[in-house]
Amino acid sequence: MEAVAFSFASCPIPLVFSSTKINNSQTNRRFFPTRRPIHNPHFTWKFQVSNIIQGYSVSPLWCAMFNISGRTKCLKAVKGAEGTCACCGINIHKIISWQEKFKHNISVIFVRLVTGMMLVISVSLIVCKTPSGALTEENRLFLEAWRTVDRAYYDKTFNGQSWFRYRENALRNEPMNTREETYMAIRKMLSTLDDPFTRFLEPEKFKSLRSGTQGALTGVGLSIGYPTMLNESATGLVVISSSPGGPANKAGVVPGDVILAIDDTSTEDMDIYDAADRLQGAEGSSVKLAIRSGSEIRNLVLKREKVTLNPVKSRLCEITSSGMDGFRIGYIKLTSFNQNASGAVKDAIEMLRNNNVKAFVLDLRDNSGGLFPEGIEIAKIWLEKGVIVYICDSRGVRDIYEADGSNTVAASEPLVVLVNRGTASASEILAGALKDNKRALLYGEPTFGKGKIQSVFELSDGSGLAVTVARYETPAHTDINKVGIIPDHALPTSFPVDEDGFCACFKDPASLCNLNGAELFAR
């Protein structure tokens, strides 16, 4: 049915003209009979109108254009006539009868329209409620994961896809009859984001991750990551750090080594979290690793141990070089950012101050990160004021973390920060804040380059999601992702890696440490 609405100046109500033929015998009798043509020198219209034509609403009106003087004469004639208007040939009684029928038809049409609208609304509500009522427990778990990513993920383009359309397609097409099928559907959904750090955690993995941030883990003591621009030719997974005293560390595994296989399974296409799960296990059990160190490939069998993650080690060191005899340095080794880290750093500073240290060394080498809030709190310990980090999403800066002096503990003593390629994530936030605010000098090599922040969310069945919630920029608006933080000065390759070697180095007048001691700590 084709319909066009017209509006004339003398008849402001739209008219709907239809090409559909009306069969009066098939319609109810509340239609207006065919009107005789109205003879006008300019217009000849014939209207046949019904209140409803094949589901379309049609105005039960007709009108014609008259010249103003003609209409005036006609109206005057109507006033004094009993039946017919002479100027336009219209029977007055028929007009009155038509008006009564018109009022009746309008009432009927209005009632039908309102009833129809109520029916449509009722049907719509039923249609909307039906899918929700039909959702299974597995569907609801999938939707819980979908909503978590929808609310928290930093890239609101979701890697250039319609996130809502993906949800509808997944509910329609992905099998979710068992819990494992639902987990597979969630993993498939996350894979479309092309973000290796946004991943699904089964209940056991989620529990293990949470225990790791609380200070203890059973494994071989390795932090691993993907190859970066510094080692982009590497295939497999790169060792970021090796926990001092852990099984891997005692076997000689160092940052920069590449894990080629775990228990004879190649790591070339292995997810780092799958690899971490394979490295962990029951205390006393064994795991076989194929490790490439430079050009050498070694096969190691390591026994898993409970690795206690004491985040801080400290030591009082004295420089014995000429002109700096008795100069005391407080050395603090920060190995991870678990929930005890900031408190442990404060305790170490107070202890060293009680021994009259004149400067501090904060060693972040091989610290692969941890809890973001702990990184912020430790930055506040060293900064009196200034921006710590800018939190950004796909649209730009969305939040700023700053130091206001309320948590400052050590803002005046000279500070040197040691970094290497194993310095990652929260460690890089801390190092970048201290460098850009000119609070510390950085020595070492470029850091790992993990410029994204993840939050962990627990789902209703005990599983969880690690979701990239932001990227960050240093106070100088440097995006360090896959690039790292560039230190102010390099360190010699023979520079000590732990607190014992560090202090011993400064006690030897001929050592490399003492040759550079004055440069390192002069302000």
mmCIF file of C-alpha atoms in Angstrom, residues 123-498:
data_model
loop_
_atom_site.group_PDB
_atom_site.id
_atom_site.type_symbol
_atom_site.label_atom_id
_atom_site.label_comp_id
_atom_site.label_asym_id
_atom_site.label_seq_id
_atom_site.Cartn_x
_atom_site.Cartn_y
_atom_site.Cartn_z
ATOM 1 C CA VAL A 123 3.613 -8.125 23.393
ATOM 2 C CA SER A 124 6.891 -6.172 23.390
ATOM 3 C CA LEU A 125 7.290 -6.632 27.115
ATOM 4 C CA ILE A 126 6.643 -10.330 26.816
ATOM 5 C CA VAL A 127 9.172 -10.659 23.982
ATOM 6 C CA CYS A 128 11.778 -8.754 25.981
ATOM 7 C CA LYS A 129 11.293 -10.837 29.075
ATOM 8 C CA THR A 130 11.228 -14.219 27.433
ATOM 9 C CA PRO A 131 14.996 -14.572 26.597
ATOM 10 C CA SER A 132 15.998 -13.493 30.099
ATOM 11 C CA GLY A 133 13.683 -16.041 31.631
ATOM 12 C CA ALA A 134 15.078 -18.742 29.351
ATOM 13 C CA LEU A 135 18.733 -18.144 30.282
ATOM 14 C CA THR A 136 20.524 -21.118 31.768
ATOM 15 C CA GLU A 137 23.017 -20.960 34.622
ATOM 16 C CA GLU A 138 25.825 -21.310 32.066
ATOM 17 C CA ASN A 139 24.423 -18.420 30.014
ATOM 18 C CA ARG A 140 24.314 -16.252 33.118
ATOM 19 C CA LEU A 141 27.963 -17.000 33.937
ATOM 20 C CA PHE A 142 28.948 -16.062 30.375
ATOM 21 C CA LEU A 143 26.963 -12.816 30.634
ATOM 22 C CA GLU A 144 28.630 -12.052 33.977
ATOM 23 C CA ALA A 145 32.023 -12.297 32.283
ATOM 24 C CA TRP A 146 30.790 -10.236 29.317
ATOM 25 C CA ARG A 147 29.481 -7.458 31.602
ATOM 26 C CA THR A 148 32.747 -7.391 33.554
ATOM 27 C CA VAL A 149 34.730 -6.739 30.382
ATOM 28 C CA ASP A 150 32.107 -4.302 29.098
ATOM 29 C CA ARG A 151 32.429 -2.141 32.199
ATOM 30 C CA ALA A 152 36.145 -2.442 32.930
ATOM 31 C CA TYR A 153 38.067 -2.847 29.650
ATOM 32 C CA TYR A 154 40.112 0.221 28.795
ATOM 33 C CA ASP A 155 39.534 0.151 25.017
ATOM 34 C CA LYS A 156 35.885 1.021 24.488
ATOM 35 C CA THR A 157 36.116 0.053 20.806
ATOM 36 C CA PHE A 158 36.817 -3.512 22.006
ATOM 37 C CA ASN A 159 39.432 -3.986 19.315
ATOM 38 C CA GLY A 160 37.143 -2.488 16.660
ATOM 39 C CA GLN A 161 34.113 -4.739 17.119
ATOM 40 C CA SER A 162 30.532 -4.405 18.317
ATOM 41 C CA TRP A 163 30.680 -5.825 21.830
ATOM 42 C CA PHE A 164 26.900 -6.032 22.095
ATOM 43 C CA ARG A 165 26.585 -7.887 18.806
ATOM 44 C CA TYR A 166 29.243 -10.344 19.928
ATOM 45 C CA ARG A 167 27.208 -11.091 23.047
ATOM 46 C CA GLU A 168 24.052 -11.802 21.060
ATOM 47 C CA ASN A 169 25.869 -13.970 18.531
ATOM 48 C CA ALA A 170 27.650 -15.924 21.270
ATOM 49 C CA LEU A 171 24.435 -16.636 23.172
ATOM 50 C CA ARG A 172 22.850 -17.796 19.949
ATOM 51 C CA ASN A 173 25.722 -19.842 18.501
ATOM 52 C CA GLU A 174 28.225 -20.880 21.190
ATOM 53 C CA PRO A 175 27.519 -24.175 23.022
ATOM 54 C CA MET A 176 27.159 -23.574 26.771
ATOM 55 C CA ASN A 177 25.740 -26.822 28.061
ATOM 56 C CA THR A 178 28.545 -27.612 30.502
ATOM 57 C CA ARG A 179 30.862 -25.507 32.645
ATOM 58 C CA GLU A 180 33.855 -26.350 30.467
ATOM 59 C CA GLU A 181 31.961 -25.260 27.335
ATOM 60 C CA THR A 182 31.113 -21.978 29.073
ATOM 61 C CA TYR A 183 34.769 -21.464 29.999
ATOM 62 C CA MET A 184 35.704 -22.098 26.365
ATOM 63 C CA ALA A 185 33.113 -19.537 25.230
ATOM 64 C CA ILE A 186 34.556 -16.954 27.661
ATOM 65 C CA ARG A 187 38.108 -17.622 26.459
ATOM 66 C CA LYS A 188 36.993 -17.283 22.851
ATOM 67 C CA MET A 189 35.294 -13.978 23.664
ATOM 68 C CA LEU A 190 38.436 -12.600 25.328
ATOM 69 C CA SER A 191 40.633 -13.715 22.433
ATOM 70 C CA THR A 192 38.794 -11.316 20.119
ATOM 71 C CA LEU A 193 40.317 -8.412 22.090
ATOM 72 C CA ASP A 194 43.827 -9.453 20.955
ATOM 73 C CA ASP A 195 45.181 -8.556 24.403
ATOM 74 C CA PRO A 196 47.392 -11.242 26.011
ATOM 75 C CA PHE A 197 47.012 -9.644 29.451
ATOM 76 C CA THR A 198 43.205 -9.919 29.495
ATOM 77 C CA ARG A 199 42.539 -13.546 30.278
ATOM 78 C CA PHE A 200 40.256 -16.020 32.010
ATOM 79 C CA LEU A 201 41.285 -17.738 35.243
ATOM 80 C CA GLU A 202 39.760 -21.051 36.304
ATOM 81 C CA PRO A 203 38.978 -21.249 40.041
ATOM 82 C CA GLU A 204 42.330 -22.858 40.928
ATOM 83 C CA LYS A 205 44.310 -20.356 38.881
ATOM 84 C CA PHE A 206 42.387 -17.474 40.393
ATOM 85 C CA LYS A 207 43.107 -18.794 43.895
ATOM 86 C CA SER A 208 46.799 -19.223 43.016
ATOM 87 C CA LEU A 209 47.066 -15.686 41.627
ATOM 88 C CA ARG A 210 45.472 -14.236 44.745
ATOM 89 C CA SER A 211 47.826 -16.184 47.018
ATOM 90 C CA GLY A 212 50.795 -14.914 44.996
ATOM 91 C CA THR A 213 49.912 -11.300 45.725
ATOM 92 C CA GLN A 214 49.567 -12.179 49.415
ATOM 93 C CA GLY A 215 53.152 -13.330 49.787
ATOM 94 C CA ALA A 216 53.649 -17.050 49.037
ATOM 95 C CA LEU A 217 53.751 -19.270 45.957
ATOM 96 C CA THR A 218 54.744 -22.845 45.166
ATOM 97 C CA GLY A 219 56.800 -23.115 41.991
ATOM 98 C CA VAL A 220 60.286 -22.500 40.632
ATOM 99 C CA GLY A 221 60.515 -18.769 41.347
ATOM 100 C CA LEU A 222 60.299 -17.322 37.825
ATOM 101 C CA SER A 223 58.506 -14.291 36.447
ATOM 102 C CA ILE A 224 57.967 -14.608 32.699
ATOM 103 C CA GLY A 225 56.727 -12.464 29.837
ATOM 104 C CA TYR A 226 56.483 -12.177 26.084
ATOM 105 C CA PRO A 227 59.454 -11.049 23.976
ATOM 106 C CA THR A 228 59.674 -7.250 23.729
ATOM 107 C CA MET A 229 61.406 -4.900 21.328
ATOM 108 C CA LEU A 230 64.615 -5.622 23.236
ATOM 109 C CA ASN A 231 64.434 -9.323 22.384
ATOM 110 C CA GLU A 232 61.834 -9.419 19.624
ATOM 111 C CA SER A 233 63.772 -12.072 17.693
ATOM 112 C CA ALA A 234 63.196 -14.526 20.547
ATOM 113 C CA THR A 235 60.620 -17.265 20.183
ATOM 114 C CA GLY A 236 59.130 -18.670 23.344
ATOM 115 C CA LEU A 237 58.742 -16.936 26.693
ATOM 116 C CA VAL A 238 61.284 -14.602 28.254
ATOM 117 C CA VAL A 239 62.435 -14.749 31.862
ATOM 118 C CA ILE A 240 61.760 -11.361 33.450
ATOM 119 C CA SER A 241 63.113 -12.164 36.878
ATOM 120 C CA SER A 242 64.330 -15.087 38.960
ATOM 121 C CA SER A 243 63.523 -14.998 42.685
ATOM 122 C CA PRO A 244 66.732 -14.997 44.753
ATOM 123 C CA GLY A 245 67.174 -18.377 46.400
ATOM 124 C CA GLY A 246 64.423 -19.998 44.323
ATOM 125 C CA PRO A 247 64.904 -23.250 42.359
ATOM 126 C CA ALA A 248 65.424 -21.509 39.010
ATOM 127 C CA ASN A 249 67.798 -18.932 40.484
ATOM 128 C CA LYS A 250 69.922 -21.655 42.089
ATOM 129 C CA ALA A 251 70.056 -23.434 38.704
ATOM 130 C CA GLY A 252 71.525 -20.321 37.069
ATOM 131 C CA VAL A 253 68.427 -19.045 35.221
ATOM 132 C CA VAL A 254 68.754 -15.271 34.776
ATOM 133 C CA PRO A 255 66.656 -12.448 33.270
ATOM 134 C CA GLY A 256 66.745 -12.508 29.486
ATOM 135 C CA ASP A 257 66.897 -16.301 29.241
ATOM 136 C CA VAL A 258 64.243 -17.828 26.983
ATOM 137 C CA ILE A 259 62.040 -20.758 28.000
ATOM 138 C CA LEU A 260 61.643 -22.917 24.901
ATOM 139 C CA ALA A 261 59.602 -25.761 26.424
ATOM 140 C CA ILE A 262 57.920 -26.802 29.667
ATOM 141 C CA ASP A 263 57.631 -30.548 30.231
ATOM 142 C CA ASP A 264 58.386 -31.093 26.508
ATOM 143 C CA THR A 265 55.556 -28.757 25.438
ATOM 144 C CA SER A 266 56.777 -25.927 23.195
ATOM 145 C CA THR A 267 56.176 -22.394 24.490
ATOM 146 C CA GLU A 268 56.250 -20.812 21.015
ATOM 147 C CA ASP A 269 52.472 -20.271 20.976
ATOM 148 C CA MET A 270 51.884 -20.745 24.702
ATOM 149 C CA ASP A 271 50.018 -18.129 26.728
ATOM 150 C CA ILE A 272 52.139 -16.792 29.607
ATOM 151 C CA TYR A 273 49.405 -17.657 32.088
ATOM 152 C CA ASP A 274 49.201 -21.198 30.801
ATOM 153 C CA ALA A 275 52.977 -21.335 31.212
ATOM 154 C CA ALA A 276 52.788 -19.938 34.754
ATOM 155 C CA ASP A 277 50.215 -22.576 35.624
ATOM 156 C CA ARG A 278 52.538 -25.309 34.285
ATOM 157 C CA LEU A 279 55.476 -23.956 36.298
ATOM 158 C CA GLN A 280 53.501 -24.030 39.540
ATOM 159 C CA GLY A 281 52.478 -27.238 41.230
ATOM 160 C CA ALA A 282 52.664 -29.326 44.349
ATOM 161 C CA GLU A 283 55.642 -28.742 46.616
ATOM 162 C CA GLY A 284 58.368 -31.327 45.900
ATOM 163 C CA SER A 285 57.121 -32.159 42.372
ATOM 164 C CA SER A 286 59.397 -31.693 39.361
ATOM 165 C CA VAL A 287 59.140 -29.733 36.125
ATOM 166 C CA LYS A 288 61.407 -30.007 33.080
ATOM 167 C CA LEU A 289 62.508 -26.839 31.288
ATOM 168 C CA ALA A 290 64.352 -26.220 28.023
ATOM 169 C CA ILE A 291 66.196 -22.906 28.495
ATOM 170 C CA ARG A 292 68.187 -20.894 25.967
ATOM 171 C CA SER A 293 70.892 -18.689 27.488
ATOM 172 C CA GLY A 294 72.487 -16.739 24.647
ATOM 173 C CA SER A 295 73.426 -19.388 22.096
ATOM 174 C CA GLU A 296 73.423 -22.225 24.630
ATOM 175 C CA ILE A 297 70.381 -24.476 25.194
ATOM 176 C CA ARG A 298 70.099 -26.210 28.554
ATOM 177 C CA ASN A 299 67.651 -28.842 29.763
ATOM 178 C CA LEU A 300 66.878 -28.455 33.457
ATOM 179 C CA VAL A 301 64.794 -30.478 35.891
ATOM 180 C CA LEU A 302 63.704 -28.255 38.773
ATOM 181 C CA LYS A 303 61.976 -29.281 41.970
ATOM 182 C CA ARG A 304 59.130 -26.990 42.994
ATOM 183 C CA GLU A 305 59.409 -25.262 46.340
ATOM 184 C CA LYS A 306 57.296 -22.939 48.387
ATOM 185 C CA VAL A 307 58.753 -19.564 47.537
ATOM 186 C CA THR A 308 58.158 -17.009 50.255
ATOM 187 C CA LEU A 309 57.903 -13.634 48.645
ATOM 188 C CA ASN A 310 59.441 -11.356 51.234
ATOM 189 C CA PRO A 311 59.289 -8.170 49.204
ATOM 190 C CA VAL A 312 62.092 -6.182 50.882
ATOM 191 C CA LYS A 313 65.686 -6.798 51.870
ATOM 192 C CA SER A 314 67.830 -4.002 53.250
ATOM 193 C CA ARG A 315 71.454 -3.478 54.208
ATOM 194 C CA LEU A 316 73.641 -0.721 55.612
ATOM 195 C CA CYS A 317 76.723 -0.152 53.416
ATOM 196 C CA GLU A 318 79.743 2.125 53.908
ATOM 197 C CA ILE A 319 81.855 3.705 51.199
ATOM 198 C CA THR A 320 85.600 3.579 51.979
ATOM 199 C CA SER A 321 86.928 5.480 48.972
ATOM 200 C CA SER A 322 89.066 8.571 49.385
ATOM 201 C CA GLY A 323 87.081 11.590 50.482
ATOM 202 C CA MET A 324 83.965 9.548 51.311
ATOM 203 C CA ASP A 325 85.176 7.419 54.201
ATOM 204 C CA GLY A 326 82.340 6.628 56.524
ATOM 205 C CA PHE A 327 79.673 7.705 54.056
ATOM 206 C CA ARG A 328 76.739 5.414 54.800
ATOM 207 C CA ILE A 329 74.311 4.199 52.191
ATOM 208 C CA GLY A 330 71.009 2.525 52.848
ATOM 209 C CA TYR A 331 70.492 -0.276 50.292
ATOM 210 C CA ILE A 332 66.876 -1.474 49.779
ATOM 211 C CA LYS A 333 66.111 -4.399 47.480
ATOM 212 C CA LEU A 334 62.410 -4.458 46.484
ATOM 213 C CA THR A 335 61.567 -7.785 44.836
ATOM 214 C CA SER A 336 57.794 -7.562 44.368
ATOM 215 C CA PHE A 337 54.737 -5.400 44.980
ATOM 216 C CA ASN A 338 52.589 -7.636 47.150
ATOM 217 C CA GLN A 339 50.276 -6.356 49.853
ATOM 218 C CA ASN A 340 53.159 -6.055 52.352
ATOM 219 C CA ALA A 341 55.495 -4.049 50.125
ATOM 220 C CA SER A 342 54.850 -0.419 51.102
ATOM 221 C CA GLY A 343 54.876 -1.168 54.831
ATOM 222 C CA ALA A 344 58.125 -3.129 54.468
ATOM 223 C CA VAL A 345 59.791 -0.261 52.579
ATOM 224 C CA LYS A 346 58.807 2.217 55.323
ATOM 225 C CA ASP A 347 60.213 -0.092 57.988
ATOM 226 C CA ALA A 348 63.490 -0.461 56.061
ATOM 227 C CA ILE A 349 63.865 3.316 55.673
ATOM 228 C CA GLU A 350 63.289 3.933 59.395
ATOM 229 C CA MET A 351 65.763 1.212 60.374
ATOM 230 C CA LEU A 352 68.451 2.572 58.060
ATOM 231 C CA ARG A 353 67.864 6.156 59.203
ATOM 232 C CA ASN A 354 68.455 5.060 62.769
ATOM 233 C CA ASN A 355 71.927 4.053 61.552
ATOM 234 C CA ASN A 356 72.628 7.534 60.149
ATOM 235 C CA VAL A 357 72.540 6.771 56.431
ATOM 236 C CA LYS A 358 73.165 9.731 54.127
ATOM 237 C CA ALA A 359 71.672 8.331 50.908
ATOM 238 C CA PHE A 360 69.565 5.477 49.623
ATOM 239 C CA VAL A 361 69.787 2.952 46.812
ATOM 240 C CA LEU A 362 66.477 1.421 45.712
ATOM 241 C CA ASP A 363 67.138 -1.733 43.704
ATOM 242 C CA LEU A 364 64.242 -2.621 41.355
ATOM 243 C CA ARG A 365 66.210 -5.020 39.178
ATOM 244 C CA ASP A 366 64.278 -8.184 38.331
ATOM 245 C CA ASN A 367 61.157 -6.857 40.053
ATOM 246 C CA SER A 368 58.365 -7.862 37.677
ATOM 247 C CA GLY A 369 55.677 -5.816 39.419
ATOM 248 C CA GLY A 370 52.568 -6.790 41.330
ATOM 249 C CA LEU A 371 49.840 -4.727 42.922
ATOM 250 C CA PHE A 372 49.346 -1.330 41.303
ATOM 251 C CA PRO A 373 48.197 0.420 44.550
ATOM 252 C CA GLU A 374 51.407 -0.668 46.287
ATOM 253 C CA GLY A 375 53.447 0.943 43.516
ATOM 254 C CA ILE A 376 51.574 4.208 44.076
ATOM 255 C CA GLU A 377 52.038 4.067 47.858
ATOM 256 C CA ILE A 378 55.784 3.427 47.566
ATOM 257 C CA ALA A 379 56.136 6.380 45.176
ATOM 258 C CA LYS A 380 54.437 8.587 47.781
ATOM 259 C CA ILE A 381 57.043 7.495 50.333
ATOM 260 C CA TRP A 382 59.817 9.084 48.257
ATOM 261 C CA LEU A 383 57.955 12.070 46.754
ATOM 262 C CA GLU A 384 56.825 15.182 48.586
ATOM 263 C CA LYS A 385 54.654 16.289 45.690
ATOM 264 C CA GLY A 386 54.157 15.718 41.995
ATOM 265 C CA VAL A 387 52.364 13.480 39.519
ATOM 266 C CA ILE A 388 53.067 9.771 39.947
ATOM 267 C CA VAL A 389 51.272 8.393 36.899
ATOM 268 C CA TYR A 390 48.601 9.260 34.342
ATOM 269 C CA ILE A 391 45.944 6.604 33.806
ATOM 270 C CA CYS A 392 44.680 6.576 30.219
ATOM 271 C CA ASP A 393 42.149 4.786 28.070
ATOM 272 C CA SER A 394 41.444 4.936 24.338
ATOM 273 C CA ARG A 395 40.144 8.505 24.712
ATOM 274 C CA GLY A 396 43.117 9.906 26.651
ATOM 275 C CA VAL A 397 43.913 10.701 30.280
ATOM 276 C CA ARG A 398 41.086 9.692 32.616
ATOM 277 C CA ASP A 399 42.777 9.816 36.020
ATOM 278 C CA ILE A 400 45.868 11.234 37.718
ATOM 279 C CA TYR A 401 47.678 9.860 40.767
ATOM 280 C CA GLU A 402 49.697 12.430 42.665
ATOM 281 C CA ALA A 403 51.775 12.762 45.814
ATOM 282 C CA ASP A 404 50.579 15.462 48.214
ATOM 283 C CA GLY A 405 53.116 14.988 51.016
ATOM 284 C CA SER A 406 50.767 13.240 53.424
ATOM 285 C CA ASN A 407 52.574 9.883 53.144
ATOM 286 C CA THR A 408 56.103 11.159 52.562
ATOM 287 C CA VAL A 409 58.824 9.428 54.557
ATOM 288 C CA ALA A 410 62.082 10.077 52.665
ATOM 289 C CA ALA A 411 61.896 13.048 50.301
ATOM 290 C CA SER A 412 65.240 14.711 51.039
ATOM 291 C CA GLU A 413 68.055 12.127 51.003
ATOM 292 C CA PRO A 414 69.872 11.459 47.720
ATOM 293 C CA LEU A 415 68.344 8.469 45.916
ATOM 294 C CA VAL A 416 69.614 6.147 43.186
ATOM 295 C CA VAL A 417 67.319 3.575 41.532
ATOM 296 C CA LEU A 418 68.744 0.470 39.858
ATOM 297 C CA VAL A 419 66.769 -1.046 36.959
ATOM 298 C CA ASN A 420 67.211 -3.708 34.280
ATOM 299 C CA ARG A 421 65.166 -5.582 31.690
ATOM 300 C CA GLY A 422 63.493 -7.517 34.507
ATOM 301 C CA THR A 423 62.022 -4.288 35.925
ATOM 302 C CA ALA A 424 58.386 -4.349 34.819
ATOM 303 C CA SER A 425 54.855 -3.120 35.414
ATOM 304 C CA ALA A 426 54.445 -1.503 38.874
ATOM 305 C CA SER A 427 58.241 -1.239 39.106
ATOM 306 C CA GLU A 428 58.226 0.845 35.953
ATOM 307 C CA ILE A 429 55.513 3.111 37.337
ATOM 308 C CA LEU A 430 57.650 3.745 40.414
ATOM 309 C CA ALA A 431 60.889 4.223 38.467
ATOM 310 C CA GLY A 432 59.210 6.546 35.955
ATOM 311 C CA ALA A 433 57.698 8.690 38.713
ATOM 312 C CA LEU A 434 61.019 9.088 40.524
ATOM 313 C CA LYS A 435 62.883 9.862 37.315
ATOM 314 C CA ASP A 436 60.432 12.353 35.785
ATOM 315 C CA ASN A 437 60.044 14.228 39.077
ATOM 316 C CA LYS A 438 63.844 14.427 39.298
ATOM 317 C CA ARG A 439 63.730 12.723 42.657
ATOM 318 C CA ALA A 440 66.219 10.006 41.680
ATOM 319 C CA LEU A 441 68.828 9.041 39.121
ATOM 320 C CA LEU A 442 68.262 5.755 37.291
ATOM 321 C CA TYR A 443 71.167 3.406 36.632
ATOM 322 C CA GLY A 444 71.099 0.180 34.648
ATOM 323 C CA GLU A 445 69.484 -0.843 31.376
ATOM 324 C CA PRO A 446 66.109 -0.181 29.688
ATOM 325 C CA THR A 447 63.207 -1.746 31.566
ATOM 326 C CA PHE A 448 60.798 -4.398 30.306
ATOM 327 C CA GLY A 449 58.093 -2.116 28.853
ATOM 328 C CA LYS A 450 54.735 -3.247 30.264
ATOM 329 C CA GLY A 451 52.638 -0.108 30.067
ATOM 330 C CA LYS A 452 49.226 -1.589 30.833
ATOM 331 C CA ILE A 453 47.365 -2.142 34.080
ATOM 332 C CA GLN A 454 45.149 -5.121 34.877
ATOM 333 C CA SER A 455 42.499 -5.600 37.529
ATOM 334 C CA VAL A 456 41.353 -9.018 38.699
ATOM 335 C CA PHE A 457 37.625 -9.730 39.054
ATOM 336 C CA GLU A 458 36.100 -12.769 40.729
ATOM 337 C CA LEU A 459 33.105 -14.398 39.057
ATOM 338 C CA SER A 460 30.243 -16.049 40.918
ATOM 339 C CA ASP A 461 31.579 -19.615 40.534
ATOM 340 C CA GLY A 462 35.043 -18.824 41.943
ATOM 341 C CA SER A 463 36.723 -18.312 38.571
ATOM 342 C CA GLY A 464 38.029 -14.895 37.607
ATOM 343 C CA LEU A 465 39.042 -12.454 34.914
ATOM 344 C CA ALA A 466 42.201 -10.409 34.645
ATOM 345 C CA VAL A 467 41.169 -7.405 32.577
ATOM 346 C CA THR A 468 43.306 -4.608 31.169
ATOM 347 C CA VAL A 469 41.623 -1.584 32.688
ATOM 348 C CA ALA A 470 44.034 1.130 31.568
ATOM 349 C CA ARG A 471 47.324 2.015 30.017
ATOM 350 C CA TYR A 472 49.560 4.462 31.775
ATOM 351 C CA GLU A 473 51.934 7.308 31.015
ATOM 352 C CA THR A 474 54.770 8.550 33.194
ATOM 353 C CA PRO A 475 54.626 12.118 34.595
ATOM 354 C CA ALA A 476 56.422 13.284 31.432
ATOM 355 C CA HIS A 477 53.604 11.685 29.362
ATOM 356 C CA THR A 478 55.845 8.867 28.126
ATOM 357 C CA ASP A 479 54.032 5.721 26.981
ATOM 358 C CA ILE A 480 56.526 3.008 27.862
ATOM 359 C CA ASN A 481 54.576 0.012 26.545
ATOM 360 C CA LYS A 482 56.960 -2.355 24.686
ATOM 361 C CA VAL A 483 59.704 0.303 24.958
ATOM 362 C CA GLY A 484 60.561 0.564 28.641
ATOM 363 C CA ILE A 485 62.091 3.344 30.712
ATOM 364 C CA ILE A 486 65.525 4.497 29.619
ATOM 365 C CA PRO A 487 67.898 4.967 32.599
ATOM 366 C CA ASP A 488 70.068 8.046 33.052
ATOM 367 C CA HIS A 489 73.277 6.008 33.188
ATOM 368 C CA ALA A 490 74.371 2.481 32.360
ATOM 369 C CA LEU A 491 75.823 0.084 34.916
ATOM 370 C CA PRO A 492 78.781 -2.157 34.186
ATOM 371 C CA THR A 493 77.789 -5.757 33.527
ATOM 372 C CA SER A 494 79.813 -6.868 36.547
ATOM 373 C CA PHE A 495 77.824 -4.698 38.951
ATOM 374 C CA PRO A 496 76.632 -6.722 41.997
ATOM 375 C CA VAL A 497 73.122 -8.170 41.823
ATOM 376 C CA ASP A 498 72.280 -8.550 45.531
#
